[in-house]
Short mmCIF file of C-alpha atoms in Angstrom, two decimals:
data_model
loop_
_atom_site.label_atom_id
_atom_site.label_comp_id
_atom_site.label_asym_id
_atom_site.label_seq_id
_atom_site.Cartn_x
_atom_site.Cartn_y
_atom_site.Cartn_z
CA GLU F 22 0.05 -0.47 0.25
CA PRO F 23 1.16 3.58 -1.56
CA GLU F 24 2.46 5.49 2.16
CA VAL F 25 3.71 9.03 2.86
CA THR F 26 7.10 9.52 3.97
CA GLN F 27 8.69 11.94 7.12
CA THR F 28 12.82 12.27 7.32
CA PRO F 29 13.83 12.59 9.72
CA SER F 30 11.86 10.98 11.85
CA HIS F 31 12.58 12.53 15.20
CA GLN F 32 14.74 15.68 14.82
CA VAL F 33 16.44 18.16 17.87
CA THR F 34 17.25 21.82 17.56
CA GLN F 35 17.67 24.24 18.74
CA MET F 36 15.95 27.66 20.24
CA GLY F 37 16.47 29.89 16.71
CA GLN F 38 17.78 27.14 14.24
CA GLU F 39 16.28 26.95 10.89
CA VAL F 40 14.08 23.51 10.43
CA ILE F 41 13.12 22.01 7.74
CA LEU F 42 10.89 18.83 7.80
CA ARG F 43 10.76 16.46 4.53
CA CYS F 44 7.88 14.24 3.34
CA VAL F 45 6.86 13.04 0.45
CA PRO F 46 3.52 12.23 -0.43
CA ILE F 47 1.68 9.26 -2.32
CA SER F 48 2.84 9.60 -6.09
CA ASN F 49 -0.72 10.84 -7.79
CA HIS F 50 -1.85 12.67 -4.74
CA LEU F 51 -2.34 16.45 -5.81
CA TYR F 52 -3.24 18.04 -2.36
CA PHE F 53 -0.57 18.18 0.18
CA TYR F 54 -1.47 19.26 4.48
CA TRP F 55 0.71 19.42 7.54
CA TYR F 56 -0.94 18.73 10.42
CA ARG F 57 0.79 19.19 14.20
CA GLN F 58 -0.04 17.98 17.56
CA ILE F 59 1.84 19.69 20.86
CA LEU F 60 2.09 16.56 23.45
CA GLY F 61 -0.81 15.10 24.50
CA GLN F 62 -3.15 17.70 23.04
CA LYS F 63 -5.15 17.30 19.53
CA VAL F 64 -4.02 17.39 16.80
CA GLU F 65 -3.79 20.67 14.72
CA PHE F 66 -3.95 22.50 11.07
CA LEU F 67 -1.47 23.81 10.17
CA VAL F 68 -1.62 24.16 6.02
CA SER F 69 -3.03 23.02 2.89
CA PHE F 70 -1.49 23.22 -0.61
CA TYR F 71 -2.44 22.48 -4.90
CA ASN F 72 -1.15 23.71 -7.35
CA ASN F 73 1.81 24.95 -5.82
CA GLU F 74 0.38 27.33 -3.83
CA ILE F 75 -1.29 27.48 0.15
CA SER F 76 -4.81 26.80 -0.43
CA GLU F 77 -5.37 27.25 3.02
CA LYS F 78 -3.72 28.14 6.45
CA SER F 79 -4.62 28.18 10.58
CA GLU F 80 -3.50 31.11 13.05
CA ILE F 81 -1.25 28.63 13.94
CA PHE F 82 1.08 29.22 10.36
CA ASP F 83 2.52 32.68 10.90
CA ASP F 84 5.34 33.85 9.16
CA GLN F 85 7.93 31.73 10.66
CA PHE F 86 6.53 28.85 8.27
CA SER F 87 6.68 28.12 4.62
CA VAL F 88 6.04 25.35 2.73
CA GLU F 89 6.98 24.18 -1.02
CA ARG F 90 7.10 21.98 -2.77
CA PRO F 91 10.73 22.18 -4.75
CA ASP F 92 11.06 18.85 -6.84
CA GLY F 93 7.97 17.74 -7.33
CA SER F 94 7.76 15.28 -5.33
CA ASN F 95 9.06 16.32 -1.99
CA PHE F 96 6.99 18.79 0.66
CA THR F 97 8.51 20.67 2.50
CA LEU F 98 7.87 22.20 6.44
CA LYS F 99 10.21 25.07 7.00
CA ILE F 100 10.39 27.03 10.72
CA ARG F 101 12.85 29.71 10.27
CA SER F 102 13.85 30.66 13.40
CA THR F 103 12.35 27.77 16.14
CA LYS F 104 10.72 28.73 19.05
CA LEU F 105 10.03 26.67 22.58
CA GLU F 106 6.70 26.32 21.85
CA ASP F 107 7.30 24.92 18.53
CA SER F 108 8.75 21.54 20.27
CA ALA F 109 5.56 18.71 18.90
CA MET F 110 5.21 16.11 15.95
CA TYR F 111 4.67 17.75 12.72
CA PHE F 112 2.47 15.15 9.90
CA CYS F 113 2.20 15.66 6.37
CA ALA F 114 -0.59 13.72 4.58
CA SER F 115 -1.93 13.59 0.70
CA TRP F 116 -4.39 13.17 -0.96
CA PRO F 117 -5.20 12.04 -3.92
CA GLY F 118 -8.19 15.20 -4.74
CA PRO F 119 -9.69 14.77 -7.69
CA ILE F 120 -13.71 14.38 -7.71
CA SER F 121 -14.20 10.88 -8.32
CA TYR F 122 -11.62 9.44 -5.77
CA ARG F 123 -12.98 10.50 -2.94
CA ASN F 124 -15.66 7.93 -2.47
CA LEU F 125 -12.38 5.28 -1.94
CA TYR F 126 -9.99 7.12 -0.54
CA GLY F 127 -9.05 9.63 2.68
CA TYR F 128 -5.96 11.45 3.99
CA THR F 129 -3.34 10.04 3.76
CA PHE F 130 -0.53 10.58 6.88
CA GLY F 131 3.19 10.15 7.30
CA SER F 132 4.26 9.09 10.66
CA GLY F 133 5.49 11.87 11.74
CA THR F 134 8.76 13.68 12.97
CA ARG F 135 9.30 14.28 16.36
CA LEU F 136 10.39 18.54 16.54
CA THR F 137 12.16 18.44 20.58
CA VAL F 138 13.61 22.40 20.46
CA VAL F 139 16.27 23.18 23.53
CA ALA P 18 -16.72 26.41 11.46
CA GLN P 19 -15.93 23.09 12.71
CA SER P 20 -15.92 21.01 15.75
CA VAL P 21 -15.54 17.87 17.09
CA THR P 22 -15.99 16.74 20.76
CA GLN P 23 -15.23 13.70 22.55
CA LEU P 24 -16.50 13.89 26.00
CA ASP P 25 -14.26 11.01 27.05
CA SER P 26 -10.58 11.93 28.00
CA GLN P 27 -10.31 7.76 28.59
CA VAL P 28 -12.09 5.82 28.62
CA PRO P 29 -10.83 1.80 30.39
CA VAL P 30 -12.25 -1.61 29.46
CA PHE P 31 -12.04 -5.17 29.87
CA GLU P 32 -10.37 -7.75 27.38
CA GLU P 33 -13.20 -9.17 25.36
CA ALA P 34 -15.43 -6.23 26.65
CA PRO P 35 -17.53 -3.92 24.33
CA VAL P 36 -16.32 -0.02 24.44
CA GLU P 37 -18.59 2.98 22.61
CA LEU P 38 -16.29 5.60 22.06
CA ARG P 39 -18.63 8.82 21.89
CA CYS P 40 -18.48 11.99 19.33
CA ASN P 41 -20.40 14.91 19.05
CA TYR P 42 -19.48 17.22 15.82
CA SER P 43 -20.88 21.20 15.03
CA SER P 44 -20.81 22.09 11.26
CA SER P 45 -23.77 24.69 9.20
CA VAL P 46 -22.25 22.14 6.98
CA SER P 47 -22.17 19.10 5.13
CA VAL P 48 -19.22 17.11 6.42
CA TYR P 49 -17.32 14.16 5.96
CA LEU P 50 -16.46 12.02 9.57
CA PHE P 51 -13.37 9.78 10.23
CA TRP P 52 -12.01 8.29 12.98
CA TYR P 53 -8.26 7.56 13.54
CA VAL P 54 -6.22 5.69 15.33
CA GLN P 55 -2.93 6.39 16.58
CA TYR P 56 -0.42 3.55 18.80
CA PRO P 57 2.22 5.12 21.11
CA ASN P 58 4.47 6.83 19.72
CA GLN P 59 2.97 6.19 15.90
CA GLY P 60 1.28 8.06 13.17
CA LEU P 61 -2.27 8.77 12.96
CA GLN P 62 -3.76 5.98 10.96
CA LEU P 63 -7.50 6.03 10.04
CA LEU P 64 -9.71 3.45 11.44
CA LEU P 65 -12.87 4.53 8.94
CA LYS P 66 -14.42 7.32 7.73
CA TYR P 67 -18.25 8.26 6.17
CA LEU P 68 -18.78 9.89 2.74
CA SER P 69 -21.49 8.95 1.76
CA GLY P 70 -24.17 6.40 1.77
CA SER P 71 -24.97 3.77 4.60
CA THR P 72 -25.02 5.56 7.62
CA LEU P 73 -23.01 2.55 9.40
CA VAL P 74 -19.35 2.18 8.04
CA LYS P 75 -17.15 -1.05 8.56
CA GLY P 76 -13.26 -0.20 9.56
CA ILE P 77 -10.26 -2.09 10.25
CA ASN P 78 -9.63 -4.50 13.39
CA GLY P 79 -13.05 -5.14 14.08
CA PHE P 80 -14.57 -1.58 14.53
CA GLU P 81 -17.69 0.39 12.92
CA ALA P 82 -19.17 3.61 12.78
CA GLU P 83 -22.98 4.94 12.83
CA PHE P 84 -23.94 9.02 11.46
CA ASN P 85 -26.41 10.26 12.91
CA LYS P 86 -27.38 13.23 11.53
CA SER P 87 -29.96 14.81 13.84
CA GLN P 88 -28.15 13.31 16.74
CA THR P 89 -24.83 14.98 14.47
CA SER P 90 -22.76 12.78 16.69
CA PHE P 91 -20.25 9.77 15.35
CA HIS P 92 -19.73 7.23 17.50
CA LEU P 93 -17.40 4.62 17.25
CA ARG P 94 -17.58 0.43 18.97
CA LYS P 95 -15.96 -2.10 18.95
CA PRO P 96 -18.84 -5.32 20.15
CA SER P 97 -14.85 -7.30 21.61
CA VAL P 98 -11.62 -4.99 22.57
CA HIS P 99 -7.90 -6.73 22.22
CA ILE P 100 -5.64 -5.73 24.10
CA SER P 101 -3.69 -4.60 21.79
CA ASP P 102 -6.46 -1.20 20.74
CA THR P 103 -4.99 0.44 23.77
CA ALA P 104 -4.57 3.56 22.04
CA GLU P 105 -5.64 7.41 21.89
CA TYR P 106 -8.34 7.25 19.08
CA PHE P 107 -8.79 10.31 17.39
CA CYS P 108 -12.41 11.65 15.45
CA ALA P 109 -12.00 14.14 12.85
CA VAL P 110 -14.85 15.89 10.61
CA SER P 111 -14.07 17.93 6.92
CA GLU P 112 -16.55 19.66 5.00
CA THR P 113 -18.01 18.81 1.86
CA ALA P 114 -15.33 19.35 -0.78
CA ARG P 115 -15.81 23.14 -2.39
CA LEU P 116 -13.74 22.02 -5.26
CA GLY P 117 -14.22 18.39 -5.48
CA GLY P 118 -10.97 18.48 -2.46
CA PHE P 119 -11.76 17.39 1.05
CA GLN P 120 -10.97 20.93 3.60
CA LYS P 121 -8.38 20.79 6.89
CA LEU P 122 -9.83 17.90 9.46
CA VAL P 123 -10.52 19.39 12.00
CA PHE P 124 -9.71 16.82 15.51
CA GLY P 125 -11.21 16.36 17.97
CA THR P 126 -9.19 16.15 21.76
CA GLY P 127 -9.10 12.04 21.48
CA THR P 128 -10.28 9.21 24.36
CA ARG P 129 -7.59 6.97 25.12
CA LEU P 130 -9.11 3.37 25.05
CA LEU P 131 -7.44 1.04 27.65
CA VAL P 132 -7.45 -1.56 27.72
CA SER P 133 -6.93 -4.62 30.97
CA PRO P 134 -6.71 -7.88 31.22
#
């Protein structure tokens, strides 16, 4: 079964440093998402991405965050200057998109990257 | 805007007993509904989803859920649980598509299912 792949599985970074979280969505999917889960809390939407642009973002997704699909296969989340409160599990997800698939598929989530800011 | 309420933060149950995890949602438009499971130190795995059609949805690992539009509920059930079902369970909702694509998922706070021998 196709998977969404996220790397690294765990990243430790110092406060103020830039970090890039990487995701490889399923190859024929067109919609991409980032979510985060602060330890012990619920999963929160960050951003959705379609046709090489952001389609929706949450209030969490401020100017410190950016997303990119640099080469047609990877989907990245960049945090420019990490803060302690950015420590969380970050999940990437993808979805095929065309309406004819909607009865067959839901989101597919990756296994996440645990970001620890020290 | 949608919201999801999972009233039970933790549900302890004995092995082989039935279980129901409750989920209620609020939305002014039609929605899709999902249940995800998260095992310790792992990602989110889709258990089942309701998109349209039959209101009783069967998922993986023997779980099922029933969509009740009048009560705005989507409770998850399993007739006989196993130790291995111990995990965090998240209910989520998404608006039906505006342009043919899923909108964002809005998650509940989760219910921790604790199955003991």
